[in-house]
Tab-separated table of N, CA and C in Angstrom:
chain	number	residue	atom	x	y	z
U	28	UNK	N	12.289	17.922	-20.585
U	28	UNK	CA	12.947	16.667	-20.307
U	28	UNK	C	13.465	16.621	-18.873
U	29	UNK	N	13.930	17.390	-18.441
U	29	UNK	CA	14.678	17.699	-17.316
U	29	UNK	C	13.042	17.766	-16.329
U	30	UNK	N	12.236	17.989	-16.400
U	30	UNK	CA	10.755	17.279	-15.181
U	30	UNK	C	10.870	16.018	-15.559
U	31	UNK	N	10.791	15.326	-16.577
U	31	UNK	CA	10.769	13.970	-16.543
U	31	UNK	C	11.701	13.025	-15.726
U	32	UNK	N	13.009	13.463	-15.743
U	32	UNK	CA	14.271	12.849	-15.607
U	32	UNK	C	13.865	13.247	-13.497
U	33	UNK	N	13.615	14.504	-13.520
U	33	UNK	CA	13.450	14.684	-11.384
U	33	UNK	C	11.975	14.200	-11.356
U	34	UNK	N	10.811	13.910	-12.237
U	34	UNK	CA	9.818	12.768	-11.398
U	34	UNK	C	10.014	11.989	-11.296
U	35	UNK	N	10.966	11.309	-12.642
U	35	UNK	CA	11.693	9.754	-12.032
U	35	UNK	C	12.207	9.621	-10.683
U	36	UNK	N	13.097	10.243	-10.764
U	36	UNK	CA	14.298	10.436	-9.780
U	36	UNK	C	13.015	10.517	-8.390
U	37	UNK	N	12.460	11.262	-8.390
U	37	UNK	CA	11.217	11.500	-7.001
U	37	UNK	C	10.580	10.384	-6.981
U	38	UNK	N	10.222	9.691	-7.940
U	38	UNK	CA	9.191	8.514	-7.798
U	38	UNK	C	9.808	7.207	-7.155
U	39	UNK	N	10.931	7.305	-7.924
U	39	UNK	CA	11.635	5.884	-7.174
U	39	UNK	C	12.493	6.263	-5.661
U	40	UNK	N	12.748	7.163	-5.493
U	40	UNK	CA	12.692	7.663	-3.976
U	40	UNK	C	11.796	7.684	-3.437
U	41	UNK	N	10.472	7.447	-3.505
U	41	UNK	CA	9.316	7.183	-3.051
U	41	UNK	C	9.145	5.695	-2.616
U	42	UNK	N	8.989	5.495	-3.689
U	42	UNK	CA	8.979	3.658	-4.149
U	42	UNK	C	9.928	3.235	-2.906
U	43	UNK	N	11.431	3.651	-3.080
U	43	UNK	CA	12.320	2.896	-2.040
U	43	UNK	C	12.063	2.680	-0.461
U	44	UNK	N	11.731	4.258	-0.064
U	44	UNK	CA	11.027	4.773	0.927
U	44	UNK	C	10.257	4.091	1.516
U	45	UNK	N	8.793	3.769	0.508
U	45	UNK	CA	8.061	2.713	0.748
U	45	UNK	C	8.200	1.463	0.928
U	46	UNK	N	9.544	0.909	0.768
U	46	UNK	CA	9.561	-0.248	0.446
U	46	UNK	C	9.708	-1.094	1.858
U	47	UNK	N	9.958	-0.761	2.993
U	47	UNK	CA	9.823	-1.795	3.861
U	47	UNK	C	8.365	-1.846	4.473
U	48	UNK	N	7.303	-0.818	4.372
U	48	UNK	CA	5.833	-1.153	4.122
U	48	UNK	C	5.054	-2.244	3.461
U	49	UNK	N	5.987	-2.039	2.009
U	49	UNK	CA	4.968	-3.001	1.342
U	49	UNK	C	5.529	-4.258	1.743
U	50	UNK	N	6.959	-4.442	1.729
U	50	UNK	CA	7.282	-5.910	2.311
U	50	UNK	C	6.624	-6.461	3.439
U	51	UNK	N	5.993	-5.556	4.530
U	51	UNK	CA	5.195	-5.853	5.753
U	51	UNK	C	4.089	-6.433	5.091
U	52	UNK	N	2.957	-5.515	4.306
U	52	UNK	CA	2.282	-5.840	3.421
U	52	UNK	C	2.380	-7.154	2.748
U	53	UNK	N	3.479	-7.504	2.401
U	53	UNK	CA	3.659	-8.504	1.202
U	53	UNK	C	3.870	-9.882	2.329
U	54	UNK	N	4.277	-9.859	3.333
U	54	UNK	CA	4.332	-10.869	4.205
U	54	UNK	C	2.875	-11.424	4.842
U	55	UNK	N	2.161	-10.730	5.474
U	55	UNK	CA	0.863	-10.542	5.722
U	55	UNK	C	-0.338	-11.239	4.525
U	56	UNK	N	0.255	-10.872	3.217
U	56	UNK	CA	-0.206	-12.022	2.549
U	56	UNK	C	0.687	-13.215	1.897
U	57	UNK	N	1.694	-13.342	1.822
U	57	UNK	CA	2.232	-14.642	1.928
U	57	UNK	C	2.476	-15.372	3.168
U	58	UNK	N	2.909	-14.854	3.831
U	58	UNK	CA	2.990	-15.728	5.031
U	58	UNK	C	4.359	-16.116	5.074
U	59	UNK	N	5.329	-16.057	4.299
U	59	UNK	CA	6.235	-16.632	4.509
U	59	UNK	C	7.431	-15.056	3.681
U	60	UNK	N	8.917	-15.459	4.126
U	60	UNK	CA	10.083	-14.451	4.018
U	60	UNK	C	9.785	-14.695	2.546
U	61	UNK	N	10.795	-15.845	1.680
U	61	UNK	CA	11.013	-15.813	0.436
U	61	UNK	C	9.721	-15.441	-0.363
U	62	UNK	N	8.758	-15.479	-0.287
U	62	UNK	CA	7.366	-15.062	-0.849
U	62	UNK	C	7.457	-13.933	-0.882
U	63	UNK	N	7.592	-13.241	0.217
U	63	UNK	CA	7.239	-11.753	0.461
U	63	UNK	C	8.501	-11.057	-0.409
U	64	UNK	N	9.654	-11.552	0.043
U	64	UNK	CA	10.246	-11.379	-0.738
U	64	UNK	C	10.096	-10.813	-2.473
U	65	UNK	N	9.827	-11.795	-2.682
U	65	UNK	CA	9.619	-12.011	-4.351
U	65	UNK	C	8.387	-10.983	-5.177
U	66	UNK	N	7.194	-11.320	-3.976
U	66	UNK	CA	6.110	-10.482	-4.326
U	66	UNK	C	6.321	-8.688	-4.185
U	67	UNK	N	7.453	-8.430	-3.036
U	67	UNK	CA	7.702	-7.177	-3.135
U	67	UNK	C	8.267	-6.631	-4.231
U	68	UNK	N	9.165	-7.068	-4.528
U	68	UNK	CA	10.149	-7.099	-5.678
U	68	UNK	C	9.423	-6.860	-7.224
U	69	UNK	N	8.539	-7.989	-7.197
U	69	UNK	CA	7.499	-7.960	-8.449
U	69	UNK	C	6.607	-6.824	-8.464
U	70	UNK	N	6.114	-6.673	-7.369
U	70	UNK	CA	5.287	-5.085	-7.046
U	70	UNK	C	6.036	-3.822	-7.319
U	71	UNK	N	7.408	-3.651	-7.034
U	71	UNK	CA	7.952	-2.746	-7.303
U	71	UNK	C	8.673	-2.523	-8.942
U	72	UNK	N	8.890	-3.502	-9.406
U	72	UNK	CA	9.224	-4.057	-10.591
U	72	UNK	C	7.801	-3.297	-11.640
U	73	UNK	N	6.715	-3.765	-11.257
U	73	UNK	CA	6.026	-3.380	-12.079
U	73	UNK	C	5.164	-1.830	-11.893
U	74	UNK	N	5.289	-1.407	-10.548
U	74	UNK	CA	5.257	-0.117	-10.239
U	74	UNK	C	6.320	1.023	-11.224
U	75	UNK	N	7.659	0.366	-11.525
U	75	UNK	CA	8.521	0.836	-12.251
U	75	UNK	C	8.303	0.994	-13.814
U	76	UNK	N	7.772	-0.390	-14.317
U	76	UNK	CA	7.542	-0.508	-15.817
U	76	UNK	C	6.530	0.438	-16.105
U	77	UNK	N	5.120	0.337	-15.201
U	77	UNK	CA	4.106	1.534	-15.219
U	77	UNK	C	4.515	2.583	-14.783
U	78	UNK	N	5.250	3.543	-14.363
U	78	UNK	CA	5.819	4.640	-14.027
U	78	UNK	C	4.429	5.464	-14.773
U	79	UNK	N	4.619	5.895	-15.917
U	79	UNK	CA	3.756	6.934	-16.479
U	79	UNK	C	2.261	6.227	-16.647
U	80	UNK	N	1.587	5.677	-15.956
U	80	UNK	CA	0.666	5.325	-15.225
U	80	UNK	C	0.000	5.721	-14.170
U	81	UNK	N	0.935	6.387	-12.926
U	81	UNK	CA	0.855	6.377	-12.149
U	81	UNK	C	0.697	8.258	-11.714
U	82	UNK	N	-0.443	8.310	-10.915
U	82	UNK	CA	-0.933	10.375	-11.405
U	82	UNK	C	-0.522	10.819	-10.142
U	83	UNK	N	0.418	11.561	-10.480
U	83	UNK	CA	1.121	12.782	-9.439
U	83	UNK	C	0.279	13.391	-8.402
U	84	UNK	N	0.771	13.348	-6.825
U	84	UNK	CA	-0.299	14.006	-6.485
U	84	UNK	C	-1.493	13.284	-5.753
U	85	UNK	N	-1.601	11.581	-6.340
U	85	UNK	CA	-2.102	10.293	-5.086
U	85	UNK	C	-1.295	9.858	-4.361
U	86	UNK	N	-1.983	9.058	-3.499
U	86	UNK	CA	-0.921	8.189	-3.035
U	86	UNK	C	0.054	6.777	-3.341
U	87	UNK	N	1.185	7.260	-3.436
U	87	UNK	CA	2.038	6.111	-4.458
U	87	UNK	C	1.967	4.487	-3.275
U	88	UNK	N	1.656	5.175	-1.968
U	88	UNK	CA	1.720	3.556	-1.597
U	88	UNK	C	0.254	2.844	-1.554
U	89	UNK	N	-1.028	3.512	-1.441
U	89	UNK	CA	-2.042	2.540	-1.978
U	89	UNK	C	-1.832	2.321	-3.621
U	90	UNK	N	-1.199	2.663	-4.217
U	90	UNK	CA	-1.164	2.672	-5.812
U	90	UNK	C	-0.110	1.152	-6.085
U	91	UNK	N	1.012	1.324	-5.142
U	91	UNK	CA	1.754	-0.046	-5.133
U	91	UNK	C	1.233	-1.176	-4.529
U	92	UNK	N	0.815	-0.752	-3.370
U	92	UNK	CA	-0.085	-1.920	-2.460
U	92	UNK	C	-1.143	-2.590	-3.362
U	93	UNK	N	-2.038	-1.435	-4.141
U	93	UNK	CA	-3.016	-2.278	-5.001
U	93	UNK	C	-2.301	-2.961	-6.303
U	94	UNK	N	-1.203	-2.941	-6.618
U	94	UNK	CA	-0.422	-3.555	-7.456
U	94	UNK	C	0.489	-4.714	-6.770
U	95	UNK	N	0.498	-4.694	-5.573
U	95	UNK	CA	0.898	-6.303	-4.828
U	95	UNK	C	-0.310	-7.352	-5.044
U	96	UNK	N	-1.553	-6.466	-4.334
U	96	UNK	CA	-2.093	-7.460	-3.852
U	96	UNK	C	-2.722	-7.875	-5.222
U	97	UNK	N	-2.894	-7.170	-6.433
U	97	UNK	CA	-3.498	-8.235	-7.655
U	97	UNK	C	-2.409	-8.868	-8.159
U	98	UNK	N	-1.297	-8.848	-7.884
U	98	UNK	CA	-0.085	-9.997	-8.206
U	98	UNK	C	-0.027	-11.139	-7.563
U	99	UNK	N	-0.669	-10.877	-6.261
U	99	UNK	CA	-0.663	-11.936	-5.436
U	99	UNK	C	-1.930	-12.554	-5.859
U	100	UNK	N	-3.079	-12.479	-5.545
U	100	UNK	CA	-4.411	-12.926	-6.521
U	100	UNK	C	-4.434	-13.476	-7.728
U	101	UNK	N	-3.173	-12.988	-9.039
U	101	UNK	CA	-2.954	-13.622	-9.906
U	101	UNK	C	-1.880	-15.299	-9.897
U	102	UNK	N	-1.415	-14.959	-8.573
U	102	UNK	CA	-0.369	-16.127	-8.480
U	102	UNK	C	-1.247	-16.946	-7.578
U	103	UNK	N	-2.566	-16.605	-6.754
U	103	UNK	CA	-2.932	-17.470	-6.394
U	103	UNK	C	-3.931	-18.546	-7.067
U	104	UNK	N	-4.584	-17.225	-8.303
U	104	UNK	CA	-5.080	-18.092	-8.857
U	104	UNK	C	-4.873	-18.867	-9.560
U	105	UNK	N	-3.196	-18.552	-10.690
U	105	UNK	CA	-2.702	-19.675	-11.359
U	105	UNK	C	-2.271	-20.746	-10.314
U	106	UNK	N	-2.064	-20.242	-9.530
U	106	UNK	CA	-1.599	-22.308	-8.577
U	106	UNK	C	-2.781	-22.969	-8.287
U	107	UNK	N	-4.069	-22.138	-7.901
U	107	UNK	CA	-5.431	-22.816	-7.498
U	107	UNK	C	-4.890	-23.536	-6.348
U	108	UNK	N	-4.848	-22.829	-5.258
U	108	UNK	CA	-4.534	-23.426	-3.908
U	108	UNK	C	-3.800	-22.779	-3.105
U	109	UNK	N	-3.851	-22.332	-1.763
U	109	UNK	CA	-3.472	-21.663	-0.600
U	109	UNK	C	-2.691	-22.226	-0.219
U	110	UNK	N	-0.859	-21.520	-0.174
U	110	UNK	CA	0.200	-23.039	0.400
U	110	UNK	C	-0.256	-23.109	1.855
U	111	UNK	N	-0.288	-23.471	2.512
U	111	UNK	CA	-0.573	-24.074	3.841
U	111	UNK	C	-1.887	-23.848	4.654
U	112	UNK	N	-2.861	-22.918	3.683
U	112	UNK	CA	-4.025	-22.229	4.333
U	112	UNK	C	-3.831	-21.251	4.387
U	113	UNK	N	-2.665	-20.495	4.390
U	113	UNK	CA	-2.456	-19.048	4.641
U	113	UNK	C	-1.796	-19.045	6.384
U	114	UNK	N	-1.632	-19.856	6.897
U	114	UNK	CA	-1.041	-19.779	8.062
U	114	UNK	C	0.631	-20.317	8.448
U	115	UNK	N	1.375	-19.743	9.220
U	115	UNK	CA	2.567	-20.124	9.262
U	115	UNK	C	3.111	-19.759	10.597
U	116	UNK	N	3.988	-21.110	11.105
U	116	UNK	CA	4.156	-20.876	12.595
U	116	UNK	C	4.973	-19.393	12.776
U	117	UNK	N	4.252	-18.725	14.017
U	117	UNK	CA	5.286	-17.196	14.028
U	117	UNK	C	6.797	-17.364	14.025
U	118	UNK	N	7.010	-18.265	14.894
U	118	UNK	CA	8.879	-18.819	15.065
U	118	UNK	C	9.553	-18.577	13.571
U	119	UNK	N	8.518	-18.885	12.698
U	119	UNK	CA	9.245	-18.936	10.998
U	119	UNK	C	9.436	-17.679	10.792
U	120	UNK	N	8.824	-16.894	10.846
U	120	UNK	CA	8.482	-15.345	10.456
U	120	UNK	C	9.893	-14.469	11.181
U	121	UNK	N	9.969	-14.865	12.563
U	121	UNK	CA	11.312	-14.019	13.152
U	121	UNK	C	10.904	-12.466	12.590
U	122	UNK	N	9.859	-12.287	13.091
U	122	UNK	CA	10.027	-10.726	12.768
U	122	UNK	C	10.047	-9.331	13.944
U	123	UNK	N	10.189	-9.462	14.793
U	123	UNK	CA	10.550	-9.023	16.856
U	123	UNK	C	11.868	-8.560	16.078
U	124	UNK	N	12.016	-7.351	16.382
U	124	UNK	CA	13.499	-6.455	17.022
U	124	UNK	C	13.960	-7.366	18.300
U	125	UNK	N	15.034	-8.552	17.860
U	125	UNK	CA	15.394	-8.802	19.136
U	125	UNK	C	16.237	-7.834	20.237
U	126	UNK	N	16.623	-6.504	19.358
U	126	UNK	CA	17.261	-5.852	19.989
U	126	UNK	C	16.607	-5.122	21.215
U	127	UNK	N	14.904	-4.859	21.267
U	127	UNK	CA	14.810	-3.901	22.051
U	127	UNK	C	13.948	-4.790	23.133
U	128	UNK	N	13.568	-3.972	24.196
U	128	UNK	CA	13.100	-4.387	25.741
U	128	UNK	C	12.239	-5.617	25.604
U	129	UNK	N	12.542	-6.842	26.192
U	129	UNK	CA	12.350	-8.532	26.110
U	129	UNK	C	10.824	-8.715	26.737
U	130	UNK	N	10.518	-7.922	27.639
U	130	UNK	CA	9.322	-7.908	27.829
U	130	UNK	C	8.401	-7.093	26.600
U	131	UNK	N	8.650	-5.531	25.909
U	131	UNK	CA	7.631	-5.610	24.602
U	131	UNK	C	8.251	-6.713	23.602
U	132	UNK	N	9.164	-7.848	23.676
U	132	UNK	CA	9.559	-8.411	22.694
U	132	UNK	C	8.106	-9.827	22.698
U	133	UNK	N	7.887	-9.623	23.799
U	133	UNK	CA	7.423	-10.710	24.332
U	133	UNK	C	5.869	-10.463	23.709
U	134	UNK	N	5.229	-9.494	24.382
U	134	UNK	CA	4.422	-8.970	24.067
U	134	UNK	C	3.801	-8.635	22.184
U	135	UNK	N	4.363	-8.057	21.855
U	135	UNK	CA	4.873	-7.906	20.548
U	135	UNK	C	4.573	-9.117	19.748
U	136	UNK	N	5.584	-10.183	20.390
U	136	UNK	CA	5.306	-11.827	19.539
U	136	UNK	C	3.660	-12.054	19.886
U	137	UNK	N	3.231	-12.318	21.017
U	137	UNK	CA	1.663	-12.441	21.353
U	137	UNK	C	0.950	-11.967	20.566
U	138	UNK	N	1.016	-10.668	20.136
U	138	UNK	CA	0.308	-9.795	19.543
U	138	UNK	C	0.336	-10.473	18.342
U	139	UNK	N	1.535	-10.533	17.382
U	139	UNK	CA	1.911	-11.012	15.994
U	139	UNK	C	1.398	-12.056	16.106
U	140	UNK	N	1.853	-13.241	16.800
U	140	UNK	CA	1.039	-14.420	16.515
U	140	UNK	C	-0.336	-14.668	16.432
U	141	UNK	N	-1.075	-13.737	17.608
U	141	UNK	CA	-2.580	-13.562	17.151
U	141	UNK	C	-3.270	-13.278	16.030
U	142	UNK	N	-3.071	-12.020	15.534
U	142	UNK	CA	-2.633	-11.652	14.281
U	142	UNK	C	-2.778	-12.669	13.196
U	143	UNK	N	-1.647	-13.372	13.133
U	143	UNK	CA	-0.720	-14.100	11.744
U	143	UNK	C	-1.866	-15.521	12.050
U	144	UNK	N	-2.946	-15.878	12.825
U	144	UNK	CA	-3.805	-17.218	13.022
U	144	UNK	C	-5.146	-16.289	12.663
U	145	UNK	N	-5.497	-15.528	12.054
U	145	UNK	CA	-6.229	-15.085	11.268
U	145	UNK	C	-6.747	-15.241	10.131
U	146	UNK	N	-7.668	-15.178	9.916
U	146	UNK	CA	-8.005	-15.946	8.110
U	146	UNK	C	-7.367	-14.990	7.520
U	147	UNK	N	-6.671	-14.906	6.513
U	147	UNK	CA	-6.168	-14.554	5.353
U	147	UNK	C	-6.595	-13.082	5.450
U	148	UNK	N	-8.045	-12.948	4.859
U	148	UNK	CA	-8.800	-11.743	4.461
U	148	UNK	C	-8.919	-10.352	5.675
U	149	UNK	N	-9.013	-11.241	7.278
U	149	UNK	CA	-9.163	-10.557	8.286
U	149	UNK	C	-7.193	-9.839	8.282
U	150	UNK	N	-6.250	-10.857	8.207
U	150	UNK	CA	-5.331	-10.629	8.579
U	150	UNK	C	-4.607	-9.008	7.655
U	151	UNK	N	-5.546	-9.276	6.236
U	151	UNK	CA	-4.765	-8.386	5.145
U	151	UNK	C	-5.518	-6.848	5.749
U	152	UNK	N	-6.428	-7.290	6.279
U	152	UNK	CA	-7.146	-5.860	6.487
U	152	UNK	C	-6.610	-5.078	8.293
U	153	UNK	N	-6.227	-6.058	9.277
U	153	UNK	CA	-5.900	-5.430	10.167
U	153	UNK	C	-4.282	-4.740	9.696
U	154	UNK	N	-3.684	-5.679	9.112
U	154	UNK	CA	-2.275	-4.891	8.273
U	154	UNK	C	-2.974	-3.455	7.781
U	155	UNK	N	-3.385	-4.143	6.793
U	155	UNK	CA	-3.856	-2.534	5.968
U	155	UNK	C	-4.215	-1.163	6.540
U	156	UNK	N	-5.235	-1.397	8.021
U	156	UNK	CA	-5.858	-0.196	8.691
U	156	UNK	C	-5.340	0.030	9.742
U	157	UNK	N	-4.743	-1.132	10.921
U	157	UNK	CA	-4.596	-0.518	11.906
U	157	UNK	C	-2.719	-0.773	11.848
U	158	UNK	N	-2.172	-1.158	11.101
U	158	UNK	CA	-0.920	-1.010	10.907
U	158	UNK	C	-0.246	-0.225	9.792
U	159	UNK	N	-0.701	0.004	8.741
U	159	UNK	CA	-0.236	0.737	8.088
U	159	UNK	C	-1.165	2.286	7.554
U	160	UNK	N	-2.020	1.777	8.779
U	160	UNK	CA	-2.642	3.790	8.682
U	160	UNK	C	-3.769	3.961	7.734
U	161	UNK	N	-4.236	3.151	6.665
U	161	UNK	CA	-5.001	3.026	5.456
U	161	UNK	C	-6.819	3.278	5.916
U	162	UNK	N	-6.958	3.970	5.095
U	162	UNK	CA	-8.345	4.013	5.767
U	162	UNK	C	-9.302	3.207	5.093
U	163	UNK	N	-10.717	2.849	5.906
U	163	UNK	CA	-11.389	1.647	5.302
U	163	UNK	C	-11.508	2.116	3.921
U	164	UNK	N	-12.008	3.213	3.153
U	164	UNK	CA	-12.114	3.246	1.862
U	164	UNK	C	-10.864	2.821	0.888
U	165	UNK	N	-9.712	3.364	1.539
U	165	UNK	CA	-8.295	3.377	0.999
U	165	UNK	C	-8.114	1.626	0.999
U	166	UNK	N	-8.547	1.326	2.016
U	166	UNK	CA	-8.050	-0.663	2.302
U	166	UNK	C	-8.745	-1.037	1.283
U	167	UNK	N	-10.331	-0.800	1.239
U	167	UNK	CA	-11.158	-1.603	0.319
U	167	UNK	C	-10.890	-1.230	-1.088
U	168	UNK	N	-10.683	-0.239	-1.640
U	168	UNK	CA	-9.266	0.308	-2.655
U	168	UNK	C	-8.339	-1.097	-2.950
U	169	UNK	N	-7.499	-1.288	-1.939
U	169	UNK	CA	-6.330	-2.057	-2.222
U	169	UNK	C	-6.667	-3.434	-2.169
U	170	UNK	N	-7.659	-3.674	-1.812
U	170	UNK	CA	-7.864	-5.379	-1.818
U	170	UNK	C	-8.751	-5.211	-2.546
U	171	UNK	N	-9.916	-4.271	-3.534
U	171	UNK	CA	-10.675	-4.685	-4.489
U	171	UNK	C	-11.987	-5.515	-3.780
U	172	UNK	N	-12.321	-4.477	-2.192
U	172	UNK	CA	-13.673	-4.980	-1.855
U	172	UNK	C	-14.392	-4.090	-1.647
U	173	UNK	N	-15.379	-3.948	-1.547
U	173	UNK	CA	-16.767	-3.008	-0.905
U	173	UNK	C	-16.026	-2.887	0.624
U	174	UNK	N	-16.435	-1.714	0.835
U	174	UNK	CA	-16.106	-0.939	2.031
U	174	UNK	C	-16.449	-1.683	3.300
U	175	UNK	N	-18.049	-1.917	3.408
U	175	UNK	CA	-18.966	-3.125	3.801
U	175	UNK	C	-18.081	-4.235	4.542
U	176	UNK	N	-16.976	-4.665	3.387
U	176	UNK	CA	-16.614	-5.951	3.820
U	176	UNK	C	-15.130	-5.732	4.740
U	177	UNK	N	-14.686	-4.589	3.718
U	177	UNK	CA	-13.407	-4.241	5.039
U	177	UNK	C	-14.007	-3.874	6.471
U	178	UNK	N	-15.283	-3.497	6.681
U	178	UNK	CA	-15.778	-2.943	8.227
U	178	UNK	C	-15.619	-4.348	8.977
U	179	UNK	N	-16.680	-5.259	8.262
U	179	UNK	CA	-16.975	-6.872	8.789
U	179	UNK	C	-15.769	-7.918	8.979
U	180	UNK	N	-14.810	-7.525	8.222
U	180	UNK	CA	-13.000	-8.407	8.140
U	180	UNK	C	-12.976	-7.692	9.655
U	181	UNK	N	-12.745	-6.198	9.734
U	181	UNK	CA	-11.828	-5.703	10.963
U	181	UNK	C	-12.998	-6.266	12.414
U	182	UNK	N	-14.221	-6.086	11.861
U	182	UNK	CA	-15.197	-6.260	13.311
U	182	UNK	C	-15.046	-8.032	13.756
U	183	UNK	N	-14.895	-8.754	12.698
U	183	UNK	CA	-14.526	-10.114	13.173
U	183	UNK	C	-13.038	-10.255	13.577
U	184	UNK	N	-12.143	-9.536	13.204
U	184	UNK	CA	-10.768	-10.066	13.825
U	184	UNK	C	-10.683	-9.500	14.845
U	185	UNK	N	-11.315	-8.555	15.284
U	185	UNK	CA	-11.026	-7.375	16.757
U	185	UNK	C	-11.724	-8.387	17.656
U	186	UNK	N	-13.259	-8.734	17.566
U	186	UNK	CA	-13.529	-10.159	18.196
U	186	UNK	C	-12.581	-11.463	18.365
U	187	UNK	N	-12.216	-11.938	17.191
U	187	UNK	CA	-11.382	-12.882	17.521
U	187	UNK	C	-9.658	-12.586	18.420
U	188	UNK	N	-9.566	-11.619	18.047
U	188	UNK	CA	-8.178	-11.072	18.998
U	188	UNK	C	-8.698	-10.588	20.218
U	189	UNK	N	-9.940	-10.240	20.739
U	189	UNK	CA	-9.768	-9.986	22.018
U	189	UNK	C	-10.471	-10.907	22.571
U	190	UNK	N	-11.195	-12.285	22.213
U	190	UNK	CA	-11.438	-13.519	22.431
U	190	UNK	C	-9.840	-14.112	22.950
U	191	UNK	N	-9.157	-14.029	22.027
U	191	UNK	CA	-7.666	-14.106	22.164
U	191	UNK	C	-7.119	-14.021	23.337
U	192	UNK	N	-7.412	-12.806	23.532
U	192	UNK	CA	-6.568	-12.102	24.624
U	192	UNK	C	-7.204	-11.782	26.159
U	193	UNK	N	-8.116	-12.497	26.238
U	193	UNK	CA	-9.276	-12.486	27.097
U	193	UNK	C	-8.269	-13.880	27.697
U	194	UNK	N	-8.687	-14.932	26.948
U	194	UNK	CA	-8.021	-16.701	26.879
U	194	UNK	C	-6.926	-16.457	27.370
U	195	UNK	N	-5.651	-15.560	26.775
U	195	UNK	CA	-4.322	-15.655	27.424
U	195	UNK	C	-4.361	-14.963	28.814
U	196	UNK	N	-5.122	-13.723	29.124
U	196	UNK	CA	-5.199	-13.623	30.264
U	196	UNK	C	-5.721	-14.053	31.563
U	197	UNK	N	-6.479	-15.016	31.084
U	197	UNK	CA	-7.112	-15.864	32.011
U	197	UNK	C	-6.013	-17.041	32.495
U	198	UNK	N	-5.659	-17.603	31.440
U	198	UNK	CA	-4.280	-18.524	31.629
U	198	UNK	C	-3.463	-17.842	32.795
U	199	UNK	N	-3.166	-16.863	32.522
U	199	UNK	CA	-2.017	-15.806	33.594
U	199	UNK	C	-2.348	-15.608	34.670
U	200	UNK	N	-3.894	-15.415	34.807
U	200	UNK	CA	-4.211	-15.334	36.274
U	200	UNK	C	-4.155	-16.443	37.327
């Protein structure tokens, strides 16, 4: 009894640990605070109810992540409809450390906003790999695609962001 009672105790110290990841995660596909909100919450909620589900020894944050994102898939499909397209002005988001150096603040927002004008699918996968470390097998894991398609999400948004960033630097010059 006493292993049961310290894997708990380890698991949800895990879980907590994790938890401002998946909220990154959980924003990236809502698009919006109170969403992400809610969807984190529900992800962790049911990460909890499944506890003895879950095999010692993987990784507990693709294991939660793939338990966001079919919560989110299930709520999109009961509404049948994308609230706004999946896009939302960055100003809403406020997500910049205003605390640290105003020039990477600056930078930083550029970056995010490029980012966040992404289709949906491109946006969940540059989160997934080049922000939270996930590797293409591990991403295509958590979103429930062929490997194939996580390569083609990241090879079209790296185009469209440095299309991006090509455009803003030309402006500057």
């Amino acid at each position: 009894m006493f292993g049961k009672k310290s894997s708990d105790a380890q698991f949800r110290r895990g879980l907590s640990e994790l938890f401002p990841r998946l909220w990154r995660y959980c924003i990236a596909l809502t698009v919006n605070r109170p969403d992400a909100d809610d969807l984190a919450q529900a992800a962790c909620l049911r990460a909890l109810e499944r506890f003895d589900k879950f095999t010692p020894g993987t990784r507990l944050d693709s294991w939660v992540f793939c338990i966001a994102h079919r919560i989110w898939l299930n709520e999109l499909r009961a509404a049948r409809i994308r609230r706004g397209g999946g896009i939302a002005p960055i100003e809403d988001l406020d997500l910049v450390d205003e605390t640290s150096d105003v020039e990477m603040n600056i930078s930083a927002r550029e970056v995010l906003r490029s980012v966040m004008r992404l289709p949906e699918a491109q946006r969940i996968m540059v989160l997934l790999v080049y922000v939270e470390g996930f590797s293409y097998k591990e991403a295509a894991e958590i979103a429930e695609v062929p490997i194939g398609t996580v390569m083609s999400r990241l090879a079209s948004a790296r185009k469209t962001l440095t299309a991006a960033d090509n455009e803003r630097s030309s402006k500057k010059a």
